[in-house]
Amino acid sequence: MNFETVLFYLFAAITVFAALRVITARNPLHAVLFLVLAFVSSAGIWLLLEAEFLAITLVLVYVGAVMVLFLFVVMMLDINLEQLRKGFWQWLPVGALLAGLIVVQMVYVLGDKTTGAGMTAVKHAADYSNTKELGRLIYTDYVYPFELAAVLLLVAMVAAIALTFRRRRDSKTQDISKQVNVKRADRIRLVSVPSVKKQDAHEAATRAAE
Amino acid sequence: MMELLQTLQLLGQDLLGPAWLPAWTAIKIMVIVLPIMGGVAYLTLAERKVLGFMQIRPGPNRVGYWGLLQPVADGIKLLTKEFIIPTGSNKFLFVAAPILALTPALAAWAVVPFDDGLILADVNAGLLYLLAMTSLGVYGIIIAGWASNSKYAFLGALRSAAQIVSYELAMGFALVCVLLAAQSMNLGEIVRGQSHGSGMLGWYWIPLFPMFVVYFIAGVAETNRAPFDLAEGESEIVAGFHVEYSGMGFAIFFLAEYANMILIAAMTSVMFLGGWLPPVDIAPFNQIPGLIWMLGKMSVMLFIFLWFRATFPRYRYDQLMRLGWKVFIPLTLIWVVVVAAWMQTPYWLW
């Protein structure tokens, strides 16, 4: 058992533990943090497979952006866990069925049919750039599926905004370009006031008093 | 120098065998991290001095000659202060938050090239790694805000999270332009792509000037520095996410913020200002070691950080969001297309 194998089992164990804690943690915020841990350790497994682009992108996109928004939302919600767990036993058979289906699918797709060849990671030279290869494949052989996925995401984004966007009548907005374009002359008027000698002012005051 | 290093390598291999590689890496990490910590300490002094001079007052000048021992005194003060854990807080996360803030700030330095070949991990996906590491720093802030169980800390954390996520997009797109121009994500390659023998005219700040500005401003926003320091906003929410932290907890947040500042300065120098390359490629200038140029460029960028703080009033929150989403992101999106198209023409000289 070499060092890489030890690392693999370490990462795998952490991933499984974190994934279990995601659904068993009592505090929803802890659950989100365990999900982050699960993502990070699966990124570690991908690094062991020399898929550094995927590993870093997983950390960058999921841990760095998506989970931050998750945390953001979970922190502001007042989640009642009792309420959420009420229907657990009632819905367990459906969930178990779905999980079983997923396992069957994965075995069908990933399981070795004859020899298992092609499932082992190929070792590459140090100057091999994973990112370059991936980019080349995505933009040549798989360009249509890639574009399709992009359009799908765009549609989902537009739909999410369209569904939740409400224009409020009472909200006040500022036109920033107007604010920036303000000239000094629009706001203040400089008046040239002739200075009065102190003596004159004193005389004027006494005359007014008389 | 190289011979000395080689004999040291051989001696170590004889002495420790297979354990030498991790030991040698640990030594290299110390060689990078310790100067950063020193830099952080003296950056705080530089900040107070620069702010002082800009406001026509001397700044700290009591401890040591010209205030030079002030950071040491501050460090001792923070070390000996009590670390108070608020009663209603989540204790584990409260203690873990400062560590989560500091770790990515230091881990990102692994791929920063200080000179040609002077780099801890010369990885191909260096740029991506950096982006990933800088995006992790926000966890420390959010968790600190939540675990403190205090209104002010929580509001500061929410502000900070929204701000960092917004500006990260613009930052990412600015880096995509650099990636396009350099055709590599390896930071060493990016610097080498900027050397054409034409000195500072060959650096990417000329073709990517809008991105240079966007990246640096987004960097100021990412590090929660003035004028984007709404996460602290002492006039509204006291001190934001670290209001409940005292002693070393506060000091570690402080360290993380300044280490991130130095990191942004280093990244700007590497990607837009030619890293270790001299500004003019003639005799007296290209004799100076690259490390000096790199540190000099970083110092200039850091000075601009401090200059911003002394000059600009704090942004209002909606102005901050407007700048990120309505100005920077469209601008960077357009510039990616412009650079990609420009590179197909013969007028691309970089």
XYZ file of C-alpha atoms in Angstrom:
560
model
C 0.000 0.000 0.000
C 1.715 3.145 -1.156
C 1.227 6.696 0.019
C -1.336 7.555 -2.682
C -3.557 4.651 -1.651
C -3.402 5.785 1.968
C -4.404 9.282 0.864
C -7.243 7.897 -1.241
C -8.729 5.954 1.661
C -8.297 8.958 3.932
C -10.136 11.269 1.536
C -12.783 8.639 0.819
C -13.414 8.089 4.529
C -13.712 11.831 5.153
C -16.090 12.196 2.200
C -18.372 9.409 3.394
C -18.329 10.645 6.985
C -19.071 14.238 5.909
C -21.843 13.127 3.580
C -23.469 11.148 6.403
C -23.187 14.093 8.766
C -24.861 16.347 6.153
C -28.116 14.446 6.627
C -27.745 13.669 10.324
C -26.481 16.996 11.710
C -29.050 18.720 13.904
C -27.920 22.229 13.089
C -28.575 23.105 9.422
C -25.484 25.323 9.369
C -23.333 22.407 10.482
C -24.908 20.343 7.701
C -23.836 22.952 5.124
C -20.295 23.013 6.522
C -20.115 19.215 6.325
C -21.220 19.466 2.700
C -18.311 21.844 2.139
C -15.990 19.282 3.730
C -17.413 16.573 1.460
C -16.725 18.749 -1.603
C -13.181 19.524 -0.522
C -12.299 15.896 0.143
C -13.800 14.763 -3.173
C -11.655 17.432 -4.813
C -8.737 15.731 -3.068
C -9.721 12.400 -4.643
C -9.860 14.023 -8.071
C -6.418 15.482 -7.496
C -5.157 11.955 -6.839
C -6.603 11.024 -10.255
C -4.511 13.870 -11.747
C -7.706 15.691 -12.714
C -6.426 18.963 -11.270
C -8.662 21.144 -13.430
C -11.845 19.430 -12.234
C -10.609 19.356 -8.639
C -9.793 23.059 -8.503
C -12.962 24.000 -10.373
C -14.977 22.009 -7.850
C -13.417 24.011 -5.033
C -13.699 27.298 -6.922
C -17.306 26.949 -8.075
C -19.001 24.803 -5.445
C -17.058 25.615 -2.310
C -16.112 29.178 -3.225
C -19.421 30.384 -4.632
C -22.386 28.000 -4.430
C -21.874 26.915 -0.829
C -21.265 30.505 0.269
C -24.737 31.364 -1.009
C -26.105 28.233 0.683
C -24.584 29.333 3.981
C -25.906 32.819 3.384
C -29.466 31.549 2.984
C -29.325 28.930 5.735
C -27.989 31.509 8.201
C -30.958 33.765 7.568
C -33.660 31.097 7.648
C -35.354 30.007 10.824
C -35.452 26.299 10.102
C -37.550 24.067 12.305
C -35.945 20.651 12.035
C -38.796 18.846 13.837
C -41.154 19.994 11.116
C -38.742 18.828 8.439
C -38.297 15.378 9.976
C -41.967 14.661 10.496
C -42.584 12.765 7.275
C -39.283 10.853 7.384
C -40.637 7.311 7.850
C -43.551 7.945 5.513
C -41.304 8.942 2.621
C -38.461 6.529 3.349
C -39.632 3.787 0.912
C -39.810 6.273 -1.988
C -36.369 7.625 -1.160
C -34.924 4.121 -0.807
C -36.411 3.167 -4.182
C -34.828 6.216 -5.837
C -31.480 5.532 -4.196
C -31.620 1.898 -5.351
C -32.373 3.054 -8.871
C -29.378 5.373 -8.853
C -27.123 2.571 -7.585
C -28.343 0.258 -10.370
C -27.732 2.966 -12.971
C -24.247 3.655 -11.678
C -23.352 -0.030 -11.618
C -24.650 -0.362 -15.170
C -22.642 2.595 -16.424
C -19.440 2.230 -14.403
C -19.300 -1.501 -13.665
C -16.746 -3.476 -15.616
C -18.387 -5.459 -18.355
C -15.551 -7.667 -19.462
C -12.121 -6.709 -18.214
C -12.453 -3.412 -16.462
C -9.914 -1.924 -18.829
C -10.326 1.777 -19.498
C -11.487 2.438 -15.955
C -7.990 2.786 -14.573
C -6.469 6.254 -14.591
C -3.635 6.672 -17.046
C -0.494 8.249 -15.670
C 0.733 11.220 -17.670
C 4.011 13.079 -17.935
C 4.570 16.129 -15.757
C 4.103 18.585 -18.640
C 0.703 17.123 -19.546
C -1.909 19.846 -19.176
C -5.257 18.516 -18.169
C -6.889 21.895 -18.729
C -5.661 22.208 -22.297
C -6.863 18.711 -23.192
C -10.245 19.300 -21.616
C -10.634 22.629 -23.415
C -9.678 21.082 -26.732
C -12.217 18.276 -26.351
C -15.036 20.522 -25.176
C -14.621 23.003 -27.995
C -14.079 20.484 -30.789
C -15.644 17.056 -30.350
C -18.255 17.984 -27.788
C -19.037 21.546 -28.830
C -22.791 20.990 -29.453
C -23.529 19.238 -26.149
C -21.461 21.927 -24.421
C -23.382 24.770 -26.065
C -26.637 22.992 -25.285
C -25.697 22.735 -21.610
C -24.812 26.430 -21.601
C -28.179 27.388 -23.134
C -29.938 25.168 -20.621
C -28.221 26.964 -17.750
C -29.075 30.338 -19.274
C -32.734 29.353 -19.580
C -32.759 28.179 -15.969
C -31.218 31.457 -14.861
C -33.670 33.592 -16.827
C -36.555 31.485 -15.528
C -35.401 31.832 -11.915
C -35.140 35.599 -12.261
C -38.459 35.889 -14.102
C -40.236 33.827 -11.440
C -38.913 35.712 -8.446
C -38.522 39.236 -9.762
C -41.202 41.622 -8.555
C -41.037 45.261 -9.430
C -41.968 47.198 -6.354
C -43.818 50.437 -6.919
C -42.655 52.071 -3.714
C -38.932 51.480 -4.064
C -36.805 54.566 -4.493
C -33.953 54.538 -6.950
C -31.246 56.960 -7.857
C -29.951 57.678 -11.308
C -26.226 57.360 -10.697
C -25.220 58.906 -14.029
C -27.206 62.015 -13.122
C -25.456 62.148 -9.760
C -22.052 61.767 -11.333
C -22.745 64.390 -13.989
C -23.677 67.069 -11.515
C -21.705 70.281 -11.995
C -20.737 72.596 -9.223
C -22.764 75.397 -10.852
C -25.988 73.344 -10.543
C -25.741 73.099 -6.795
C -24.165 76.253 -5.455
C -24.097 79.873 -6.476
C -20.980 81.821 -5.676
C -21.747 85.397 -4.786
C -19.050 87.989 -4.630
C -19.718 90.004 -1.493
C -17.646 93.200 -1.250
C -15.709 93.261 1.954
C -16.614 96.015 4.365
C -13.995 97.862 6.394
C -14.254 97.280 10.112
C -14.488 101.023 10.814
C -17.336 101.442 8.314
C -19.173 98.514 9.755
C -18.874 100.001 13.232
C -20.148 103.368 12.010
C -23.042 101.740 10.190
C -23.972 99.853 13.339
C -23.942 102.982 15.530
C -25.942 104.885 12.928
C -28.515 102.122 12.832
C -28.718 102.201 16.631
C -29.351 105.924 16.624
C 24.576 30.330 -3.600
C 23.327 27.505 -5.827
C 26.278 25.296 -4.800
C 25.496 25.920 -1.156
C 21.885 24.878 -1.725
C 23.005 21.762 -3.572
C 25.356 20.640 -0.807
C 22.551 21.277 1.682
C 20.223 19.108 -0.444
C 22.739 16.263 -0.592
C 23.464 16.472 3.132
C 19.750 16.380 3.905
C 19.183 13.386 1.650
C 21.971 11.491 3.369
C 20.676 12.392 6.780
C 16.912 11.899 6.426
C 16.454 9.691 3.354
C 12.852 9.646 2.098
C 11.744 12.030 4.874
C 13.946 14.719 3.362
C 11.425 15.830 0.702
C 8.688 16.843 3.157
C 11.328 18.381 5.437
C 12.814 20.418 2.581
C 9.315 21.542 1.514
C 8.590 22.590 5.079
C 11.802 24.651 5.092
C 10.751 26.324 1.821
C 7.296 27.059 3.249
C 8.916 28.701 6.276
C 11.141 30.777 3.985
C 7.995 32.120 2.292
C 5.651 32.429 5.278
C 7.990 34.090 7.773
C 8.809 37.085 5.535
C 5.084 37.425 4.782
C 4.350 37.614 8.497
C 7.120 40.195 8.891
C 5.739 42.051 5.908
C 2.281 42.045 7.451
C 3.640 43.448 10.710
C 5.495 46.253 8.984
C 2.652 46.906 6.547
C 0.535 47.904 9.528
C 3.230 50.388 10.551
C 3.564 51.615 6.947
C -0.190 52.089 6.817
C -0.283 54.192 9.957
C 2.750 56.207 8.880
C 1.414 56.828 5.348
C -2.035 57.765 6.673
C -0.317 60.029 9.170
C 1.743 61.832 6.546
C -1.278 62.190 4.269
C -3.170 63.807 7.132
C -0.207 66.024 8.171
C 0.614 64.282 11.464
C 3.602 62.111 12.386
C 1.915 58.730 12.914
C 3.270 56.298 15.540
C 6.679 57.591 16.710
C 7.012 56.558 20.388
C 8.067 52.886 20.361
C 11.568 52.530 19.018
C 13.329 54.927 16.691
C 10.763 56.521 14.310
C 8.083 54.132 15.641
C 9.868 51.125 14.131
C 9.125 48.826 17.065
C 5.403 49.675 17.082
C 4.349 46.407 15.316
C 6.337 44.386 17.883
C 4.619 46.205 20.732
C 1.215 45.663 19.100
C 1.977 41.985 18.625
C 2.950 41.518 22.278
C -0.133 43.415 23.394
C -2.461 41.228 21.293
C -0.707 38.019 22.376
C -1.071 38.746 26.063
C -4.687 39.890 25.901
C -7.411 37.502 26.971
C -9.260 35.632 24.235
C -12.890 35.999 25.260
C -15.458 33.525 23.943
C -18.976 35.009 24.177
C -21.465 32.911 26.181
C -24.057 32.523 23.443
C -21.561 31.702 20.724
C -20.896 28.430 18.953
C -17.532 27.709 20.583
C -15.969 25.394 18.023
C -16.814 27.559 15.026
C -15.921 30.725 16.924
C -12.382 29.428 17.406
C -12.173 27.859 13.940
C -13.222 31.003 12.045
C -9.960 32.990 12.335
C -8.009 29.895 11.303
C -10.270 29.456 8.270
C -9.620 33.085 7.356
C -5.831 32.867 7.629
C -5.179 29.438 6.041
C -6.284 30.239 2.449
C -4.518 33.610 2.636
C -1.229 31.788 3.283
C -1.899 28.691 1.139
C -2.304 30.865 -1.962
C 1.373 31.853 -1.751
C 2.410 28.359 -2.852
C 2.104 29.260 -6.533
C 3.373 32.852 -6.507
C 6.626 33.201 -8.468
C 9.078 35.614 -6.840
C 11.759 35.264 -9.485
C 12.420 33.059 -12.499
C 12.104 29.590 -10.973
C 11.803 30.895 -7.419
C 8.427 29.318 -6.701
C 7.245 26.711 -4.212
C 4.904 24.716 -6.475
C 5.257 25.341 -10.199
C 1.840 23.911 -11.109
C 0.132 24.259 -14.467
C -3.223 25.315 -13.042
C -1.635 27.993 -10.820
C -4.069 30.741 -11.762
C -7.089 28.546 -11.045
C -5.587 27.468 -7.738
C -5.139 31.091 -6.743
C -8.720 31.951 -7.626
C -9.938 28.940 -5.645
C -7.858 29.880 -2.593
C -8.905 33.526 -2.588
C -12.547 32.458 -2.846
C -12.203 30.313 0.289
C -11.244 33.241 2.529
C -14.880 34.305 2.816
C -15.702 31.261 4.986
C -13.698 32.620 7.890
C -15.675 35.849 7.763
C -19.127 34.276 7.399
C -18.510 31.712 10.116
C -17.070 34.345 12.448
C -20.178 36.459 11.927
C -22.543 33.592 12.556
C -20.707 31.926 15.433
C -20.405 35.200 17.395
C -24.185 35.239 17.884
C -24.260 39.010 17.665
C -26.305 41.299 15.424
C -23.412 43.471 14.346
C -21.127 40.566 13.544
C -23.898 38.854 11.599
C -24.681 41.932 9.523
C -20.986 42.412 8.799
C -20.681 38.786 7.680
C -23.686 39.074 5.356
C -22.352 42.252 3.798
C -18.951 40.720 3.328
C -20.263 37.496 1.788
C -22.392 39.326 -0.780
C -19.535 41.676 -1.590
C -16.922 38.972 -2.061
C -19.170 36.782 -4.198
C -20.056 39.757 -6.432
C -16.522 40.955 -6.973
C -15.117 37.480 -7.469
C -16.909 37.260 -10.807
C -15.317 40.430 -12.154
C -11.972 39.276 -10.792
C -12.335 35.892 -12.498
C -13.155 37.470 -15.842
C -10.195 39.837 -15.561
C -8.005 36.785 -15.020
C -9.582 35.070 -18.033
C -8.226 37.969 -20.133
C -4.736 37.394 -18.708
C -5.105 33.696 -19.436
C -6.094 34.468 -23.028
C -3.126 36.772 -23.501
C -0.587 34.440 -21.891
C -2.148 31.204 -23.189
C -1.168 29.530 -19.943
C -2.409 29.218 -16.374
C 1.083 28.705 -15.037
C 2.082 31.935 -13.297
C 5.729 31.591 -14.309
C 4.671 31.233 -17.945
C 2.439 34.301 -17.592
C 5.418 36.393 -16.522
C 7.640 34.927 -19.254
C 4.926 35.790 -21.786
C 5.424 39.443 -20.856
C 9.127 39.602 -21.681
C 9.780 40.804 -25.208
C 12.923 42.788 -24.548
C 10.815 45.938 -24.699
C 10.637 46.378 -20.921
C 7.416 47.686 -19.441
C 5.797 48.127 -22.878
C 5.604 44.352 -23.155
C 3.671 43.866 -19.929
C -0.013 43.065 -20.017
C -1.102 46.285 -18.358
C -1.107 47.963 -21.781
C -3.380 45.641 -23.788
C -5.425 44.720 -20.711
C -5.497 48.145 -19.083
C -9.234 48.073 -18.195
C -8.729 44.611 -16.685
C -5.738 45.840 -14.694
C -7.915 48.546 -13.138
C -10.863 46.194 -12.594
C -8.660 43.506 -11.061
C -7.029 45.858 -8.620
C -10.292 47.511 -7.546
C -11.959 44.100 -7.225
C -8.935 43.075 -5.168
C -9.487 46.009 -2.829
C -13.131 44.943 -2.519
C -12.182 41.283 -1.939
C -9.885 42.180 0.906
C -12.577 44.367 2.514
C -10.339 47.410 2.441
C -11.419 51.040 2.349
C -13.360 52.359 0.426
C -15.110 48.958 0.294
C -14.808 48.136 4.002
C -18.542 47.876 4.591
C -18.036 44.549 6.335
C -16.363 46.521 9.130
C -18.195 49.828 8.740
C -17.381 51.105 12.226
C -19.836 53.985 11.973
C -22.792 51.623 11.408
C -21.998 48.135 12.696
C -19.131 48.810 15.132
C -16.501 46.490 13.633
C -18.558 44.037 11.632
C -17.741 40.354 11.642
C -14.887 40.533 14.190
C -16.631 42.694 16.770
C -16.673 39.853 19.345
C -13.051 38.828 18.839
C -10.311 39.901 21.189
C -6.629 39.153 21.619
C -5.190 36.576 19.219
C -8.515 35.915 17.461
C -8.627 39.528 16.370
C -4.916 39.480 15.546
C -5.366 36.500 13.211
C -8.166 38.253 11.309
C -5.866 41.224 11.052
C -3.029 39.035 9.756
C -5.343 37.421 7.192
C -6.539 40.789 5.894
C -3.014 42.117 5.437
C -1.685 38.838 4.005
C -4.515 39.025 1.457
C -3.557 42.602 0.631
C 0.033 41.566 -0.017
C -1.245 38.645 -2.087
C -3.412 40.898 -4.276
C -0.411 43.208 -4.736
C 1.746 40.221 -5.740
C -0.900 38.920 -8.152
C -1.313 42.325 -9.791
C 2.458 42.550 -10.223
C 2.715 39.052 -11.675
C -0.174 39.295 -14.078
C -0.130 42.879 -15.261
C 3.209 44.378 -14.276
C 5.645 41.759 -15.472
C 6.466 40.095 -12.131
C 10.226 39.849 -11.760
C 10.998 41.558 -15.107
C 12.816 44.917 -15.075
C 10.836 47.909 -16.432
C 13.626 48.833 -18.864
C 15.659 46.018 -20.347
C 19.036 47.778 -20.406
C 22.292 47.400 -18.472
C 21.889 48.862 -14.960
C 18.267 47.730 -14.624
C 18.448 44.134 -15.802
C 21.439 43.504 -13.506
C 19.236 44.009 -10.442
C 17.842 40.642 -9.218
C 14.263 39.889 -10.209
C 13.222 39.462 -6.594
C 13.945 43.161 -5.977
C 11.749 44.207 -8.924
C 8.962 41.901 -7.777
C 9.056 43.268 -4.221
C 9.288 46.829 -5.550
C 6.191 46.390 -7.705
C 4.342 44.830 -4.782
C 5.306 47.789 -2.586
C 3.940 50.255 -5.143
C 0.616 48.385 -5.314
C 0.464 48.229 -1.503
C 1.089 51.958 -1.317
C -1.900 52.461 -3.624
C -3.988 50.372 -1.192
C -3.039 52.759 1.616
C -3.504 55.787 -0.618
C -7.071 54.640 -1.391
C -7.797 54.403 2.295
C -6.604 57.927 2.960
C -8.428 59.379 -0.045
C -11.856 57.868 -0.628
C -14.899 57.934 1.621
C -16.666 54.609 2.177
C -19.075 53.432 -0.507
C -22.746 53.055 0.242
C -23.909 49.445 -0.075
C -26.065 49.908 -3.182
C -23.260 51.833 -4.880
C -20.899 48.968 -4.137
C -23.254 46.399 -5.657
C -23.918 48.634 -8.646
C -20.211 49.025 -9.339
C -19.666 45.271 -9.177
C -22.644 44.016 -11.151
C -23.493 46.837 -13.531
C -20.070 48.257 -14.322
C -17.316 45.706 -13.785
C -18.988 42.494 -14.948
C -20.266 43.912 -18.291
C -16.928 45.644 -18.859
C -14.921 42.478 -18.232
C -17.294 40.374 -20.376
C -16.836 42.783 -23.288
C -13.069 42.929 -22.821
C -12.747 39.138 -22.955
C -14.316 39.230 -26.430
C -12.206 42.235 -27.447
C -8.960 40.520 -26.391
C -9.945 37.242 -28.070
C -10.724 39.074 -31.327
C -7.629 41.303 -31.027
C -5.393 38.264 -30.691
C -6.587 37.012 -34.084
C -5.391 40.192 -35.803
C -1.756 41.067 -36.609
C -2.048 44.099 -34.297
C -1.602 41.915 -31.199
C 1.978 42.716 -30.240
C 2.156 40.928 -26.883
